[in-house]
PDB file of C-alpha atoms in Angstrom:
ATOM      1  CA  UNK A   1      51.873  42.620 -68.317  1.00 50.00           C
ATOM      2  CA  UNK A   2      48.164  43.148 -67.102  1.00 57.00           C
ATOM      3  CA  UNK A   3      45.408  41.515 -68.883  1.00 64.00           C
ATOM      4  CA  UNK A   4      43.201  44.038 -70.734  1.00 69.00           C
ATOM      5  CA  UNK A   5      39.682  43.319 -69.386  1.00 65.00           C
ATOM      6  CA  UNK A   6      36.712  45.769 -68.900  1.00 65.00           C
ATOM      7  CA  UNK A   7      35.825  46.517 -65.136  1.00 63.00           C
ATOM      8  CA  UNK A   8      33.478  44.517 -63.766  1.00 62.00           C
ATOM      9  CA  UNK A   9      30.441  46.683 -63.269  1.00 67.00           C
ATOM     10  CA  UNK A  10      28.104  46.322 -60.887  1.00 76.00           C
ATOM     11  CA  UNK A  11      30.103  42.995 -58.648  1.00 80.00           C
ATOM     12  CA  UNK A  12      28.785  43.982 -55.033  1.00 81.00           C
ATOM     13  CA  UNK A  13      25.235  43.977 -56.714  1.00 80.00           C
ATOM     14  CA  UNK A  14      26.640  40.182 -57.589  1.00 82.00           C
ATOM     15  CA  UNK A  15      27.891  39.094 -54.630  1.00 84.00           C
ATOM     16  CA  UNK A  16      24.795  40.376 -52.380  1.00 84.00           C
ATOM     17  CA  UNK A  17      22.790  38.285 -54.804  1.00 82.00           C
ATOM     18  CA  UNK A  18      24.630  35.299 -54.151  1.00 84.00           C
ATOM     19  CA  UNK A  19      24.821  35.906 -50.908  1.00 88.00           C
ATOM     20  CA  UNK A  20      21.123  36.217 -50.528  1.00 86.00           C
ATOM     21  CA  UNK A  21      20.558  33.183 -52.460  1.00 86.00           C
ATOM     22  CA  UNK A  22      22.750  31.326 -50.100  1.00 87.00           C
ATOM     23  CA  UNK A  23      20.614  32.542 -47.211  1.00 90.00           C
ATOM     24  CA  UNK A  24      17.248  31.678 -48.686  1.00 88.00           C
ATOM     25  CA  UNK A  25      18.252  27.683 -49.415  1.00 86.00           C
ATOM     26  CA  UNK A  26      19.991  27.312 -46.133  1.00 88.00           C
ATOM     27  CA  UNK A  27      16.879  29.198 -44.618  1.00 91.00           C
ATOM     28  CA  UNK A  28      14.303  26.533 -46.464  1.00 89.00           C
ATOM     29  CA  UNK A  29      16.506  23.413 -45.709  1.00 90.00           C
ATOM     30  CA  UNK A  30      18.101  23.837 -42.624  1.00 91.00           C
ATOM     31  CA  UNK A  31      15.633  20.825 -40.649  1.00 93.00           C
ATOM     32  CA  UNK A  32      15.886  18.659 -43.620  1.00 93.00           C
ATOM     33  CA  UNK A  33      19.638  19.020 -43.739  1.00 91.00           C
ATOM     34  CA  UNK A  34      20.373  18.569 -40.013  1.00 95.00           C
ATOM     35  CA  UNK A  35      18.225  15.562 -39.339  1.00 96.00           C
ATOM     36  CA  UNK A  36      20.394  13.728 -42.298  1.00 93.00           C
ATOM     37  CA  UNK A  37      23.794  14.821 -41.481  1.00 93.00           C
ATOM     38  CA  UNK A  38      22.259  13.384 -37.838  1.00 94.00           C
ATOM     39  CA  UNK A  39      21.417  10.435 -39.018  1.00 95.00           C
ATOM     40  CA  UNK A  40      24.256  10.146 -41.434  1.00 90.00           C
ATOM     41  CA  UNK A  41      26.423  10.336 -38.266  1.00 91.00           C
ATOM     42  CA  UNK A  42      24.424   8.026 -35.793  1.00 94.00           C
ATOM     43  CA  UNK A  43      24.875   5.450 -38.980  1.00 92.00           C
ATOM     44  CA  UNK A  44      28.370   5.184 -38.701  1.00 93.00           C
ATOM     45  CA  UNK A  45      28.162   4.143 -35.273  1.00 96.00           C
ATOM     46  CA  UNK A  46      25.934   1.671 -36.897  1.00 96.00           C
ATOM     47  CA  UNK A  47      28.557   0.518 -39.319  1.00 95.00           C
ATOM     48  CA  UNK A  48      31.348   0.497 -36.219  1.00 97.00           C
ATOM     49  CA  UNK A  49      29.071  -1.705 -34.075  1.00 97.00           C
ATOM     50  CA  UNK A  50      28.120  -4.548 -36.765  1.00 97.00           C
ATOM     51  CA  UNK A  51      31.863  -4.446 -37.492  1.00 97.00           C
ATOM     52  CA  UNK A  52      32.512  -5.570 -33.718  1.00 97.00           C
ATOM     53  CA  UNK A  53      30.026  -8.231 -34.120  1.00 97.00           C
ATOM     54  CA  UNK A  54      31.392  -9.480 -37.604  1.00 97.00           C
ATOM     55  CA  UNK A  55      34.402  -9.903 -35.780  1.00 97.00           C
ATOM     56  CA  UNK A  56      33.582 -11.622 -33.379  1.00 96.00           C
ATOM     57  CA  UNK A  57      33.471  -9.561 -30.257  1.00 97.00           C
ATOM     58  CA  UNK A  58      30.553 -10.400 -28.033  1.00 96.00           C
ATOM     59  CA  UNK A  59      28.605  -7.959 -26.794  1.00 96.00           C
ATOM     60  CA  UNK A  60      29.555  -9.324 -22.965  1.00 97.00           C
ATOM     61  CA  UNK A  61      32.943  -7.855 -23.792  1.00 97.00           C
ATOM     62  CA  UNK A  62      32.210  -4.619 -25.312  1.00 97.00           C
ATOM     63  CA  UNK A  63      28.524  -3.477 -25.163  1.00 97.00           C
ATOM     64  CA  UNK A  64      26.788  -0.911 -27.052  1.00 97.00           C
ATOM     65  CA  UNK A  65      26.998   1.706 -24.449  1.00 97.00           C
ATOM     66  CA  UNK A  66      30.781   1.501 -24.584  1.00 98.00           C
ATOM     67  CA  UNK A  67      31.228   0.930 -28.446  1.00 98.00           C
ATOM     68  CA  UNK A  68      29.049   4.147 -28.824  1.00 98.00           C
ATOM     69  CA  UNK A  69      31.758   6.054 -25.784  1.00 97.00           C
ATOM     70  CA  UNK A  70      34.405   5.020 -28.045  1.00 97.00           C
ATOM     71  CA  UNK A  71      32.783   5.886 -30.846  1.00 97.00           C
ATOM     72  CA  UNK A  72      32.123   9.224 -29.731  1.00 96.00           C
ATOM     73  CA  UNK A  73      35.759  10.438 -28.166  1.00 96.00           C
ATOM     74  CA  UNK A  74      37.677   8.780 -31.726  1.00 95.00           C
ATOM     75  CA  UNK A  75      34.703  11.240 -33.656  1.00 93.00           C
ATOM     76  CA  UNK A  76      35.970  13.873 -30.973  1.00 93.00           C
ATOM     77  CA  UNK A  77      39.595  13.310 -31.496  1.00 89.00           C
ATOM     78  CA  UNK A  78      39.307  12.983 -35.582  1.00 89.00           C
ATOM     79  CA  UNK A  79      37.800  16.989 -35.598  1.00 90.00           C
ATOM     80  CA  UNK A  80      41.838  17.082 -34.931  1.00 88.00           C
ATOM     81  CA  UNK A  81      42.903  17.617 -38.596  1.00 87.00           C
ATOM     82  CA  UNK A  82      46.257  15.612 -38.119  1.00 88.00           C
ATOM     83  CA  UNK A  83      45.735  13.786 -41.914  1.00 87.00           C
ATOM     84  CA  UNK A  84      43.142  13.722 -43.959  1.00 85.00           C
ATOM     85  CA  UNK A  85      39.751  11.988 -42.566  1.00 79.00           C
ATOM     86  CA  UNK A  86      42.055  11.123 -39.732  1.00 82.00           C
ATOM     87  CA  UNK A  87      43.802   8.053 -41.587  1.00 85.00           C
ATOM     88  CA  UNK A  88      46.083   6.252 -39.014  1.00 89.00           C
ATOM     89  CA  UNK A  89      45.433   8.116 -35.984  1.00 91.00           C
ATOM     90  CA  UNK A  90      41.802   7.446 -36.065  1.00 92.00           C
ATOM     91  CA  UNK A  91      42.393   3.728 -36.321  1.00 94.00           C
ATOM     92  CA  UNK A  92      45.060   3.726 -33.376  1.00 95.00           C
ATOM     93  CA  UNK A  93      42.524   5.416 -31.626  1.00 95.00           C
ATOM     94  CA  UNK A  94      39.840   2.831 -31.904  1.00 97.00           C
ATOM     95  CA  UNK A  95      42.312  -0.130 -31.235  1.00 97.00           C
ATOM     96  CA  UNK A  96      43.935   1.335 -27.985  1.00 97.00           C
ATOM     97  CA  UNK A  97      40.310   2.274 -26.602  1.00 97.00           C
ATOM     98  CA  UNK A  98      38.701  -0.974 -27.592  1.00 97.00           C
ATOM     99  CA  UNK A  99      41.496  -2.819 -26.482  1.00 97.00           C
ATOM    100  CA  UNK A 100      41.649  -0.886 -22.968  1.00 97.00           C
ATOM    101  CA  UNK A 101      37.767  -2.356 -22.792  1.00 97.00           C
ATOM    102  CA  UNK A 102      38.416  -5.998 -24.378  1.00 96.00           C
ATOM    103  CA  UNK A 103      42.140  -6.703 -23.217  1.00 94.00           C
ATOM    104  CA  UNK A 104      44.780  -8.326 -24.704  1.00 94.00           C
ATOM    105  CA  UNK A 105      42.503 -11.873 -25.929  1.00 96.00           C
ATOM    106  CA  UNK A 106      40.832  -9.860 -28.320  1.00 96.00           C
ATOM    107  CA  UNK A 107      43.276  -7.583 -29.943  1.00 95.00           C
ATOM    108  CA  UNK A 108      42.781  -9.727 -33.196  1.00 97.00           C
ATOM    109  CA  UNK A 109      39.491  -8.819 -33.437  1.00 97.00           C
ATOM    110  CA  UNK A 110      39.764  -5.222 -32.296  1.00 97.00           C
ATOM    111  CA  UNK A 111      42.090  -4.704 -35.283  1.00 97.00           C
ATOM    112  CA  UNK A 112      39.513  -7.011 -37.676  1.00 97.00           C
ATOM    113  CA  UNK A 113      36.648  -4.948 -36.504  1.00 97.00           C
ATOM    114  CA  UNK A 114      38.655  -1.536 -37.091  1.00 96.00           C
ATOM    115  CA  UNK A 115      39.894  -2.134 -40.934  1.00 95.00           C
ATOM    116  CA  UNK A 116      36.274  -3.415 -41.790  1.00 95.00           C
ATOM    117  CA  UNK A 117      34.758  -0.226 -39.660  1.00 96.00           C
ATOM    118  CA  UNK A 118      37.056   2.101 -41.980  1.00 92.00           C
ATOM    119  CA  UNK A 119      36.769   0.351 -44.865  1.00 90.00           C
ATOM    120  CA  UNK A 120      32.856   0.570 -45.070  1.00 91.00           C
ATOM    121  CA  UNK A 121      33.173   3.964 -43.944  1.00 86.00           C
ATOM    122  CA  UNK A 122      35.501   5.125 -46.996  1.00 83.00           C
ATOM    123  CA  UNK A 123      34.464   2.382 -49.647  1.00 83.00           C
ATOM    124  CA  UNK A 124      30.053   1.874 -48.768  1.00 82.00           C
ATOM    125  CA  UNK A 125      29.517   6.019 -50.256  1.00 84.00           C
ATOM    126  CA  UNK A 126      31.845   5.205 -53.403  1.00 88.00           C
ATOM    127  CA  UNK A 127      29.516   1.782 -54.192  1.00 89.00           C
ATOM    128  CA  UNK A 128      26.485   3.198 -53.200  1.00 88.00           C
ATOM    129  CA  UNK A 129      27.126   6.724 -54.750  1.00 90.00           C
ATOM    130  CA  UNK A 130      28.070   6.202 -58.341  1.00 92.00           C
ATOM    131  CA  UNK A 131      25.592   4.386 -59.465  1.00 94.00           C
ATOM    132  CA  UNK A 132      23.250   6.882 -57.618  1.00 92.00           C
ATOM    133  CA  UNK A 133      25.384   9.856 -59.327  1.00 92.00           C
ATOM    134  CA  UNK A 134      24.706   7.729 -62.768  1.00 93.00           C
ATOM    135  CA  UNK A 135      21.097   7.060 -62.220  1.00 93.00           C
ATOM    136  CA  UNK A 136      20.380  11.396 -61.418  1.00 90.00           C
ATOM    137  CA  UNK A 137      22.609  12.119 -64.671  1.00 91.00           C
ATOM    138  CA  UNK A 138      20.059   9.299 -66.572  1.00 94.00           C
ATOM    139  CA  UNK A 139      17.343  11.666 -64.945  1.00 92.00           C
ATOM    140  CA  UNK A 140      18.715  15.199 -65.912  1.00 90.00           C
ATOM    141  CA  UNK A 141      19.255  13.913 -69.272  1.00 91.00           C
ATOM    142  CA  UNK A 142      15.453  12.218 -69.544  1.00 93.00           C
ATOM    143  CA  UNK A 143      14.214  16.162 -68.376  1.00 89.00           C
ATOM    144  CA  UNK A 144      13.298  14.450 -65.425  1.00 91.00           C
ATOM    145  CA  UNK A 145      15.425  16.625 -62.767  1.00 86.00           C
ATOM    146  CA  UNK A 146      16.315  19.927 -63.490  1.00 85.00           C
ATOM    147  CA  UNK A 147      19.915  20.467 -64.545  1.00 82.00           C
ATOM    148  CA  UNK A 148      21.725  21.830 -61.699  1.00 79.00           C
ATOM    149  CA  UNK A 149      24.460  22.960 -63.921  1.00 76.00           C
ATOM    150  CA  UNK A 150      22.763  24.649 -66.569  1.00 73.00           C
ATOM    151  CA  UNK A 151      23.282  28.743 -66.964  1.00 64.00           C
TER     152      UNK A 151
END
């Protein structure tokens, strides 16, 4: 049975709108946007190379300039969508490359430095975020922020 609703009138009026509204914010935040996904990106090699550090790999056995090479080809290899935010294969990535670099002595670590690398990659935007996501709700309901919700 079809639903009884009156034709939409006017939709490709709509979807221009929409379309052109899309344009106009990408158009006026396009710089802004770019230099923080950049930056956003760059940090996780941050997080990946205080990890090595925190677990005690020297920086005589894997130096920045290779911890960043790694870090680039597993960031490569995890546009792959094998599983989602490339859980597993992303790790086994890090730990054969780092280990190809350290060797066998510090496989330990390798693995130490990995789990903390993805864990304060998945868990740091949860901690940070939701009290940030509480805190902008405290705002839109003060009048503070504009309601990005609202009709």
């Amino acid at each position: 049975a079809k639903v009884k609703r009156p034709a939409s009138s006017g939709i490709a009026d709509k979807v221009v709108a929409v379309r052109d509204l899309a344009l106009d914010t990408v158009l006026a935040v396009w710089p802004r946007a770019l230099l923080a996904s950049s930056l956003a990106t760059l940090w996780t090699y941050v997080i990946l190379l205080v990890s090595l550090r925190f677990a005690g790999i020297p920086s005589e056995v894997i130096s920045p300039g290779q911890a960043f090479l790694v870090w680039a080809l597993v960031l490569l290899v995890q546009a792959i969508p094998l599983t989602p935010g490339g859980v597993g294969f992303v790790e086994a990535a890090y730990i054969a490359l780092f280990g190809a670099i350290a060797g066998p002595e510090y496989s330990t670590q390798i693995a130490v430095a990995v789990v903390l690398y993805r864990a304060a990659q998945w868990a740091l935007p949860i901690v940070v975020g939701w009290p940030l996501v509480g805190w902008w709700r405290w705002q839109i309901r003060l009048g503070k922020l504009p309601d990005p919700f609202a009709p």
